[in-house]
Amino acid sequence: MGAVVTLLSPDQQRHQALWRRVSSARAAFTINPTQATAKAAVDALRGFVEVFVDDPAVAAILCERFEAYMAGFREGSAA
Protein backbone atom coordinates (compact mmCIF):
# COMPACT_ATOMS: atom_id res chain seq x y z
CA MET A 1 0.00 0.00 0.00
CA GLY A 2 1.25 3.44 -0.89
CA ALA A 3 1.20 6.51 1.27
CA VAL A 4 -1.49 9.08 0.77
CA VAL A 5 -0.07 12.49 -0.07
CA THR A 6 -2.19 15.60 0.21
CA LEU A 7 -0.95 18.51 -1.82
CA LEU A 8 -1.90 21.90 -0.48
CA SER A 9 -2.46 24.89 -2.69
CA PRO A 10 -0.23 27.92 -2.09
CA ASP A 11 -3.16 29.64 -0.34
CA GLN A 12 -3.67 26.64 1.95
CA GLN A 13 0.04 26.54 2.74
CA ARG A 14 0.04 30.25 3.55
CA HIS A 15 -3.09 29.81 5.67
CA GLN A 16 -1.46 27.02 7.67
CA ALA A 17 1.78 28.93 8.16
CA LEU A 18 0.01 32.07 9.34
CA TRP A 19 -2.31 30.11 11.64
CA ARG A 20 0.64 28.24 13.17
CA ARG A 21 2.18 31.64 13.93
CA VAL A 22 -1.04 32.72 15.69
CA SER A 23 -1.21 29.46 17.66
CA SER A 24 2.44 29.64 18.71
CA ALA A 25 2.16 33.27 19.79
CA ARG A 26 -0.97 32.57 21.82
CA ALA A 27 0.68 29.56 23.46
CA ALA A 28 3.70 31.69 24.38
CA PHE A 29 1.34 34.25 25.89
CA THR A 30 -0.48 31.56 27.88
CA ILE A 31 2.82 30.35 29.34
CA ASN A 32 4.20 33.84 29.96
CA PRO A 33 1.40 36.47 30.02
CA THR A 34 3.36 39.66 29.49
CA GLN A 35 2.70 42.74 27.41
CA ALA A 36 5.32 41.59 24.88
CA THR A 37 3.77 38.14 24.37
CA ALA A 38 0.27 39.68 24.18
CA LYS A 39 1.48 42.07 21.47
CA ALA A 40 3.08 39.21 19.55
CA ALA A 41 -0.18 37.23 19.64
CA VAL A 42 -2.23 40.23 18.51
CA ASP A 43 0.27 41.01 15.73
CA ALA A 44 0.18 37.39 14.56
CA LEU A 45 -3.61 37.37 14.44
CA ARG A 46 -3.66 40.73 12.68
CA GLY A 47 -1.35 39.31 9.99
CA PHE A 48 -3.65 36.31 9.54
CA VAL A 49 -6.83 38.39 9.42
CA GLU A 50 -5.41 40.96 6.99
CA VAL A 51 -4.63 38.19 4.51
CA PHE A 52 -7.78 36.08 4.81
CA VAL A 53 -10.61 38.48 5.71
CA ASP A 54 -11.79 40.50 2.72
CA ASP A 55 -13.80 43.11 4.63
CA PRO A 56 -11.52 45.66 6.39
CA ALA A 57 -14.27 46.53 8.91
CA VAL A 58 -14.66 42.88 9.91
CA ALA A 59 -10.87 42.47 10.12
CA ALA A 60 -10.64 45.52 12.42
CA ILE A 61 -13.40 44.20 14.69
CA LEU A 62 -11.77 40.76 14.94
CA CYS A 63 -8.41 42.29 15.82
CA GLU A 64 -9.93 44.68 18.39
CA ARG A 65 -11.86 41.87 20.08
CA PHE A 66 -8.83 39.59 20.19
CA GLU A 67 -6.70 42.39 21.59
CA ALA A 68 -9.32 43.04 24.31
CA TYR A 69 -9.48 39.32 25.06
CA MET A 70 -5.71 39.11 25.40
CA ALA A 71 -5.65 42.19 27.65
CA GLY A 72 -8.36 40.71 29.87
CA PHE A 73 -6.58 37.37 29.99
CA ARG A 74 -3.32 39.05 30.98
CA GLU A 75 -5.03 41.10 33.70
CA GLY A 76 -6.74 37.98 35.03
CA SER A 77 -3.44 36.11 35.11
CA ALA A 78 -1.77 38.90 37.05
CA ALA A 79 -4.42 38.82 39.79
PDB file of N, CA and C in Angstrom:
ATOM      1  N   MET A   1       0.828  -1.189   0.000  1.00  0.00           N
ATOM      2  CA  MET A   1       0.000   0.000   0.000  1.00  0.00           C
ATOM      3  C   MET A   1       0.868   1.246   0.000  1.00  0.00           C
ATOM      4  N   GLY A   2       0.499   2.193  -0.813  1.00  0.00           N
ATOM      5  CA  GLY A   2       1.253   3.437  -0.894  1.00  0.00           C
ATOM      6  C   GLY A   2       0.750   4.457   0.110  1.00  0.00           C
ATOM      7  N   ALA A   3       1.568   5.422   0.354  1.00  0.00           N
ATOM      8  CA  ALA A   3       1.202   6.506   1.269  1.00  0.00           C
ATOM      9  C   ALA A   3       0.279   7.489   0.551  1.00  0.00           C
ATOM     10  N   VAL A   4      -0.607   8.066   1.317  1.00  0.00           N
ATOM     11  CA  VAL A   4      -1.494   9.085   0.772  1.00  0.00           C
ATOM     12  C   VAL A   4      -0.822  10.437   0.958  1.00  0.00           C
ATOM     13  N   VAL A   5      -0.707  11.176  -0.116  1.00  0.00           N
ATOM     14  CA  VAL A   5      -0.074  12.487  -0.074  1.00  0.00           C
ATOM     15  C   VAL A   5      -1.126  13.534  -0.412  1.00  0.00           C
ATOM     16  N   THR A   6      -1.258  14.509   0.456  1.00  0.00           N
ATOM     17  CA  THR A   6      -2.188  15.600   0.207  1.00  0.00           C
ATOM     18  C   THR A   6      -1.382  16.827  -0.178  1.00  0.00           C
ATOM     19  N   LEU A   7      -1.639  17.315  -1.357  1.00  0.00           N
ATOM     20  CA  LEU A   7      -0.946  18.511  -1.815  1.00  0.00           C
ATOM     21  C   LEU A   7      -1.797  19.729  -1.486  1.00  0.00           C
ATOM     22  N   LEU A   8      -1.190  20.683  -0.846  1.00  0.00           N
ATOM     23  CA  LEU A   8      -1.896  21.903  -0.483  1.00  0.00           C
ATOM     24  C   LEU A   8      -1.615  22.988  -1.512  1.00  0.00           C
ATOM     25  N   SER A   9      -2.640  23.754  -1.785  1.00  0.00           N
ATOM     26  CA  SER A   9      -2.456  24.890  -2.690  1.00  0.00           C
ATOM     27  C   SER A   9      -1.586  25.929  -1.988  1.00  0.00           C
ATOM     28  N   PRO A  10      -1.017  26.858  -2.736  1.00  0.00           N
ATOM     29  CA  PRO A  10      -0.229  27.922  -2.093  1.00  0.00           C
ATOM     30  C   PRO A  10      -1.037  28.698  -1.049  1.00  0.00           C
ATOM     31  N   ASP A  11      -2.327  28.945  -1.324  1.00  0.00           N
ATOM     32  CA  ASP A  11      -3.164  29.641  -0.338  1.00  0.00           C
ATOM     33  C   ASP A  11      -3.331  28.814   0.930  1.00  0.00           C
ATOM     34  N   GLN A  12      -3.528  27.505   0.777  1.00  0.00           N
ATOM     35  CA  GLN A  12      -3.669  26.639   1.947  1.00  0.00           C
ATOM     36  C   GLN A  12      -2.371  26.590   2.748  1.00  0.00           C
ATOM     37  N   GLN A  13      -1.246  26.545   2.055  1.00  0.00           N
ATOM     38  CA  GLN A  13       0.044  26.539   2.741  1.00  0.00           C
ATOM     39  C   GLN A  13       0.250  27.836   3.513  1.00  0.00           C
ATOM     40  N   ARG A  14      -0.094  28.948   2.889  1.00  0.00           N
ATOM     41  CA  ARG A  14       0.041  30.248   3.549  1.00  0.00           C
ATOM     42  C   ARG A  14      -0.896  30.332   4.748  1.00  0.00           C
ATOM     43  N   HIS A  15      -2.107  29.835   4.586  1.00  0.00           N
ATOM     44  CA  HIS A  15      -3.087  29.811   5.674  1.00  0.00           C
ATOM     45  C   HIS A  15      -2.524  29.031   6.856  1.00  0.00           C
ATOM     46  N   GLN A  16      -2.010  27.841   6.594  1.00  0.00           N
ATOM     47  CA  GLN A  16      -1.462  27.016   7.669  1.00  0.00           C
ATOM     48  C   GLN A  16      -0.279  27.690   8.352  1.00  0.00           C
ATOM     49  N   ALA A  17       0.606  28.272   7.579  1.00  0.00           N
ATOM     50  CA  ALA A  17       1.785  28.926   8.163  1.00  0.00           C
ATOM     51  C   ALA A  17       1.379  30.107   9.035  1.00  0.00           C
ATOM     52  N   LEU A  18       0.457  30.926   8.548  1.00  0.00           N
ATOM     53  CA  LEU A  18       0.007  32.074   9.341  1.00  0.00           C
ATOM     54  C   LEU A  18      -0.731  31.620  10.594  1.00  0.00           C
ATOM     55  N   TRP A  19      -1.566  30.573  10.477  1.00  0.00           N
ATOM     56  CA  TRP A  19      -2.314  30.114  11.641  1.00  0.00           C
ATOM     57  C   TRP A  19      -1.384  29.481  12.673  1.00  0.00           C
ATOM     58  N   ARG A  20      -0.345  28.787  12.225  1.00  0.00           N
ATOM     59  CA  ARG A  20       0.644  28.240  13.172  1.00  0.00           C
ATOM     60  C   ARG A  20       1.315  29.371  13.938  1.00  0.00           C
ATOM     61  N   ARG A  21       1.578  30.474  13.263  1.00  0.00           N
ATOM     62  CA  ARG A  21       2.180  31.643  13.928  1.00  0.00           C
ATOM     63  C   ARG A  21       1.244  32.183  15.013  1.00  0.00           C
ATOM     64  N   VAL A  22      -0.056  32.261  14.699  1.00  0.00           N
ATOM     65  CA  VAL A  22      -1.044  32.716  15.687  1.00  0.00           C
ATOM     66  C   VAL A  22      -1.072  31.753  16.872  1.00  0.00           C
ATOM     67  N   SER A  23      -1.142  30.462  16.595  1.00  0.00           N
ATOM     68  CA  SER A  23      -1.211  29.458  17.663  1.00  0.00           C
ATOM     69  C   SER A  23       0.033  29.482  18.545  1.00  0.00           C
ATOM     70  N   SER A  24       1.198  29.595  17.933  1.00  0.00           N
ATOM     71  CA  SER A  24       2.443  29.639  18.705  1.00  0.00           C
ATOM     72  C   SER A  24       2.518  30.883  19.580  1.00  0.00           C
ATOM     73  N   ALA A  25       2.115  32.021  19.021  1.00  0.00           N
ATOM     74  CA  ALA A  25       2.157  33.269  19.791  1.00  0.00           C
ATOM     75  C   ALA A  25       1.180  33.220  20.954  1.00  0.00           C
ATOM     76  N   ARG A  26       0.007  32.666  20.732  1.00  0.00           N
ATOM     77  CA  ARG A  26      -0.974  32.572  21.816  1.00  0.00           C
ATOM     78  C   ARG A  26      -0.483  31.601  22.893  1.00  0.00           C
ATOM     79  N   ALA A  27       0.130  30.504  22.489  1.00  0.00           N
ATOM     80  CA  ALA A  27       0.678  29.556  23.457  1.00  0.00           C
ATOM     81  C   ALA A  27       1.781  30.208  24.283  1.00  0.00           C
ATOM     82  N   ALA A  28       2.642  30.989  23.645  1.00  0.00           N
ATOM     83  CA  ALA A  28       3.704  31.694  24.376  1.00  0.00           C
ATOM     84  C   ALA A  28       3.101  32.658  25.385  1.00  0.00           C
ATOM     85  N   PHE A  29       2.024  33.326  24.989  1.00  0.00           N
ATOM     86  CA  PHE A  29       1.344  34.253  25.893  1.00  0.00           C
ATOM     87  C   PHE A  29       0.734  33.504  27.076  1.00  0.00           C
ATOM     88  N   THR A  30       0.140  32.348  26.816  1.00  0.00           N
ATOM     89  CA  THR A  30      -0.485  31.559  27.877  1.00  0.00           C
ATOM     90  C   THR A  30       0.556  31.132  28.908  1.00  0.00           C
ATOM     91  N   ILE A  31       1.741  30.768  28.448  1.00  0.00           N
ATOM     92  CA  ILE A  31       2.818  30.350  29.343  1.00  0.00           C
ATOM     93  C   ILE A  31       3.404  31.542  30.088  1.00  0.00           C
ATOM     94  N   ASN A  32       3.551  32.662  29.395  1.00  0.00           N
ATOM     95  CA  ASN A  32       4.200  33.845  29.963  1.00  0.00           C
ATOM     96  C   ASN A  32       3.383  35.090  29.606  1.00  0.00           C
ATOM     97  N   PRO A  33       2.305  35.364  30.374  1.00  0.00           N
ATOM     98  CA  PRO A  33       1.405  36.471  30.025  1.00  0.00           C
ATOM     99  C   PRO A  33       2.004  37.844  30.316  1.00  0.00           C
ATOM    100  N   THR A  34       2.765  38.330  29.364  1.00  0.00           N
ATOM    101  CA  THR A  34       3.356  39.660  29.493  1.00  0.00           C
ATOM    102  C   THR A  34       2.830  40.547  28.364  1.00  0.00           C
ATOM    103  N   GLN A  35       3.123  41.816  28.459  1.00  0.00           N
ATOM    104  CA  GLN A  35       2.700  42.738  27.408  1.00  0.00           C
ATOM    105  C   GLN A  35       3.355  42.375  26.070  1.00  0.00           C
ATOM    106  N   ALA A  36       4.603  41.947  26.110  1.00  0.00           N
ATOM    107  CA  ALA A  36       5.315  41.594  24.876  1.00  0.00           C
ATOM    108  C   ALA A  36       4.699  40.368  24.203  1.00  0.00           C
ATOM    109  N   THR A  37       4.364  39.330  24.981  1.00  0.00           N
ATOM    110  CA  THR A  37       3.770  38.143  24.366  1.00  0.00           C
ATOM    111  C   THR A  37       2.337  38.418  23.920  1.00  0.00           C
ATOM    112  N   ALA A  38       1.625  39.293  24.612  1.00  0.00           N
ATOM    113  CA  ALA A  38       0.273  39.677  24.175  1.00  0.00           C
ATOM    114  C   ALA A  38       0.352  40.408  22.842  1.00  0.00           C
ATOM    115  N   LYS A  39       1.310  41.312  22.721  1.00  0.00           N
ATOM    116  CA  LYS A  39       1.476  42.070  21.473  1.00  0.00           C
ATOM    117  C   LYS A  39       1.844  41.130  20.328  1.00  0.00           C
ATOM    118  N   ALA A  40       2.698  40.163  20.591  1.00  0.00           N
ATOM    119  CA  ALA A  40       3.081  39.207  19.548  1.00  0.00           C
ATOM    120  C   ALA A  40       1.875  38.403  19.076  1.00  0.00           C
ATOM    121  N   ALA A  41       1.023  37.991  20.013  1.00  0.00           N
ATOM    122  CA  ALA A  41      -0.176  37.234  19.644  1.00  0.00           C
ATOM    123  C   ALA A  41      -1.137  38.090  18.826  1.00  0.00           C
ATOM    124  N   VAL A  42      -1.340  39.317  19.248  1.00  0.00           N
ATOM    125  CA  VAL A  42      -2.229  40.227  18.512  1.00  0.00           C
ATOM    126  C   VAL A  42      -1.662  40.519  17.120  1.00  0.00           C
ATOM    127  N   ASP A  43      -0.363  40.753  17.030  1.00  0.00           N
ATOM    128  CA  ASP A  43       0.268  41.013  15.730  1.00  0.00           C
ATOM    129  C   ASP A  43       0.148  39.802  14.802  1.00  0.00           C
ATOM    130  N   ALA A  44       0.307  38.601  15.362  1.00  0.00           N
ATOM    131  CA  ALA A  44       0.180  37.386  14.560  1.00  0.00           C
ATOM    132  C   ALA A  44      -1.243  37.241  14.034  1.00  0.00           C
ATOM    133  N   LEU A  45      -2.227  37.473  14.895  1.00  0.00           N
ATOM    134  CA  LEU A  45      -3.612  37.373  14.445  1.00  0.00           C
ATOM    135  C   LEU A  45      -3.920  38.451  13.412  1.00  0.00           C
ATOM    136  N   ARG A  46      -3.426  39.638  13.642  1.00  0.00           N
ATOM    137  CA  ARG A  46      -3.661  40.729  12.683  1.00  0.00           C
ATOM    138  C   ARG A  46      -3.104  40.344  11.300  1.00  0.00           C
ATOM    139  N   GLY A  47      -1.923  39.752  11.263  1.00  0.00           N
ATOM    140  CA  GLY A  47      -1.349  39.306   9.991  1.00  0.00           C
ATOM    141  C   GLY A  47      -2.212  38.264   9.306  1.00  0.00           C
ATOM    142  N   PHE A  48      -2.767  37.342  10.087  1.00  0.00           N
ATOM    143  CA  PHE A  48      -3.650  36.314   9.539  1.00  0.00           C
ATOM    144  C   PHE A  48      -4.929  36.935   8.993  1.00  0.00           C
ATOM    145  N   VAL A  49      -5.553  37.785   9.793  1.00  0.00           N
ATOM    146  CA  VAL A  49      -6.833  38.394   9.423  1.00  0.00           C
ATOM    147  C   VAL A  49      -6.682  39.287   8.195  1.00  0.00           C
ATOM    148  N   GLU A  50      -5.612  40.055   8.132  1.00  0.00           N
ATOM    149  CA  GLU A  50      -5.414  40.958   6.994  1.00  0.00           C
ATOM    150  C   GLU A  50      -5.278  40.204   5.676  1.00  0.00           C
ATOM    151  N   VAL A  51      -4.788  38.980   5.732  1.00  0.00           N
ATOM    152  CA  VAL A  51      -4.628  38.194   4.513  1.00  0.00           C
ATOM    153  C   VAL A  51      -5.932  37.487   4.130  1.00  0.00           C
ATOM    154  N   PHE A  52      -6.665  36.971   5.113  1.00  0.00           N
ATOM    155  CA  PHE A  52      -7.782  36.083   4.808  1.00  0.00           C
ATOM    156  C   PHE A  52      -9.171  36.667   5.023  1.00  0.00           C
ATOM    157  N   VAL A  53      -9.300  37.859   5.543  1.00  0.00           N
ATOM    158  CA  VAL A  53     -10.615  38.484   5.706  1.00  0.00           C
ATOM    159  C   VAL A  53     -10.702  39.631   4.700  1.00  0.00           C
ATOM    160  N   ASP A  54     -11.662  39.523   3.814  1.00  0.00           N
ATOM    161  CA  ASP A  54     -11.785  40.500   2.725  1.00  0.00           C
ATOM    162  C   ASP A  54     -12.328  41.853   3.168  1.00  0.00           C
ATOM    163  N   ASP A  55     -13.154  41.868   4.193  1.00  0.00           N
ATOM    164  CA  ASP A  55     -13.803  43.110   4.628  1.00  0.00           C
ATOM    165  C   ASP A  55     -12.947  43.789   5.696  1.00  0.00           C
ATOM    166  N   PRO A  56     -12.384  44.972   5.421  1.00  0.00           N
ATOM    167  CA  PRO A  56     -11.524  45.656   6.394  1.00  0.00           C
ATOM    168  C   PRO A  56     -12.233  45.962   7.713  1.00  0.00           C
ATOM    169  N   ALA A  57     -13.526  46.247   7.671  1.00  0.00           N
ATOM    170  CA  ALA A  57     -14.266  46.528   8.906  1.00  0.00           C
ATOM    171  C   ALA A  57     -14.346  45.283   9.779  1.00  0.00           C
ATOM    172  N   VAL A  58     -14.599  44.141   9.164  1.00  0.00           N
ATOM    173  CA  VAL A  58     -14.658  42.879   9.912  1.00  0.00           C
ATOM    174  C   VAL A  58     -13.276  42.545  10.463  1.00  0.00           C
ATOM    175  N   ALA A  59     -12.241  42.733   9.671  1.00  0.00           N
ATOM    176  CA  ALA A  59     -10.871  42.473  10.124  1.00  0.00           C
ATOM    177  C   ALA A  59     -10.538  43.338  11.334  1.00  0.00           C
ATOM    178  N   ALA A  60     -10.916  44.612  11.293  1.00  0.00           N
ATOM    179  CA  ALA A  60     -10.641  45.520  12.416  1.00  0.00           C
ATOM    180  C   ALA A  60     -11.370  45.067  13.672  1.00  0.00           C
ATOM    181  N   ILE A  61     -12.623  44.659  13.534  1.00  0.00           N
ATOM    182  CA  ILE A  61     -13.402  44.197  14.691  1.00  0.00           C
ATOM    183  C   ILE A  61     -12.775  42.942  15.284  1.00  0.00           C
ATOM    184  N   LEU A  62     -12.398  41.991  14.440  1.00  0.00           N
ATOM    185  CA  LEU A  62     -11.769  40.760  14.935  1.00  0.00           C
ATOM    186  C   LEU A  62     -10.493  41.065  15.707  1.00  0.00           C
ATOM    187  N   CYS A  63      -9.665  41.940  15.164  1.00  0.00           N
ATOM    188  CA  CYS A  63      -8.407  42.292  15.823  1.00  0.00           C
ATOM    189  C   CYS A  63      -8.658  43.017  17.138  1.00  0.00           C
ATOM    190  N   GLU A  64      -9.609  43.948  17.156  1.00  0.00           N
ATOM    191  CA  GLU A  64      -9.927  44.677  18.389  1.00  0.00           C
ATOM    192  C   GLU A  64     -10.430  43.732  19.471  1.00  0.00           C
ATOM    193  N   ARG A  65     -11.309  42.813  19.093  1.00  0.00           N
ATOM    194  CA  ARG A  65     -11.859  41.871  20.084  1.00  0.00           C
ATOM    195  C   ARG A  65     -10.784  40.934  20.616  1.00  0.00           C
ATOM    196  N   PHE A  66      -9.901  40.465  19.738  1.00  0.00           N
ATOM    197  CA  PHE A  66      -8.835  39.585  20.189  1.00  0.00           C
ATOM    198  C   PHE A  66      -7.877  40.331  21.105  1.00  0.00           C
ATOM    199  N   GLU A  67      -7.582  41.579  20.752  1.00  0.00           N
ATOM    200  CA  GLU A  67      -6.701  42.394  21.590  1.00  0.00           C
ATOM    201  C   GLU A  67      -7.325  42.605  22.972  1.00  0.00           C
ATOM    202  N   ALA A  68      -8.625  42.871  23.026  1.00  0.00           N
ATOM    203  CA  ALA A  68      -9.322  43.040  24.305  1.00  0.00           C
ATOM    204  C   ALA A  68      -9.317  41.733  25.097  1.00  0.00           C
ATOM    205  N   TYR A  69      -9.521  40.618  24.403  1.00  0.00           N
ATOM    206  CA  TYR A  69      -9.484  39.315  25.059  1.00  0.00           C
ATOM    207  C   TYR A  69      -8.110  39.060  25.674  1.00  0.00           C
ATOM    208  N   MET A  70      -7.062  39.338  24.902  1.00  0.00           N
ATOM    209  CA  MET A  70      -5.709  39.108  25.404  1.00  0.00           C
ATOM    210  C   MET A  70      -5.407  40.023  26.588  1.00  0.00           C
ATOM    211  N   ALA A  71      -5.871  41.267  26.537  1.00  0.00           N
ATOM    212  CA  ALA A  71      -5.652  42.195  27.654  1.00  0.00           C
ATOM    213  C   ALA A  71      -6.377  41.699  28.897  1.00  0.00           C
ATOM    214  N   GLY A  72      -7.603  41.241  28.739  1.00  0.00           N
ATOM    215  CA  GLY A  72      -8.357  40.712  29.872  1.00  0.00           C
ATOM    216  C   GLY A  72      -7.728  39.454  30.435  1.00  0.00           C
ATOM    217  N   PHE A  73      -7.225  38.597  29.558  1.00  0.00           N
ATOM    218  CA  PHE A  73      -6.580  37.370  29.989  1.00  0.00           C
ATOM    219  C   PHE A  73      -5.327  37.691  30.787  1.00  0.00           C
ATOM    220  N   ARG A  74      -4.560  38.656  30.293  1.00  0.00           N
ATOM    221  CA  ARG A  74      -3.320  39.049  30.977  1.00  0.00           C
ATOM    222  C   ARG A  74      -3.637  39.622  32.352  1.00  0.00           C
ATOM    223  N   GLU A  75      -4.654  40.502  32.417  1.00  0.00           N
ATOM    224  CA  GLU A  75      -5.031  41.102  33.697  1.00  0.00           C
ATOM    225  C   GLU A  75      -5.515  40.042  34.670  1.00  0.00           C
ATOM    226  N   GLY A  76      -6.267  39.061  34.178  1.00  0.00           N
ATOM    227  CA  GLY A  76      -6.743  37.978  35.029  1.00  0.00           C
ATOM    228  C   GLY A  76      -5.613  37.104  35.531  1.00  0.00           C
ATOM    229  N   SER A  77      -4.594  36.918  34.717  1.00  0.00           N
ATOM    230  CA  SER A  77      -3.440  36.107  35.113  1.00  0.00           C
ATOM    231  C   SER A  77      -2.594  36.810  36.158  1.00  0.00           C
ATOM    232  N   ALA A  78      -2.584  38.132  36.106  1.00  0.00           N
ATOM    233  CA  ALA A  78      -1.766  38.898  37.053  1.00  0.00           C
ATOM    234  C   ALA A  78      -2.405  38.949  38.435  1.00  0.00           C
ATOM    235  N   ALA A  79      -3.709  38.729  38.500  1.00  0.00           N
ATOM    236  CA  ALA A  79      -4.418  38.820  39.791  1.00  0.00           C
ATOM    237  C   ALA A  79      -4.142  37.636  40.674  1.00  0.00           C
TER     238      ALA A  79
END
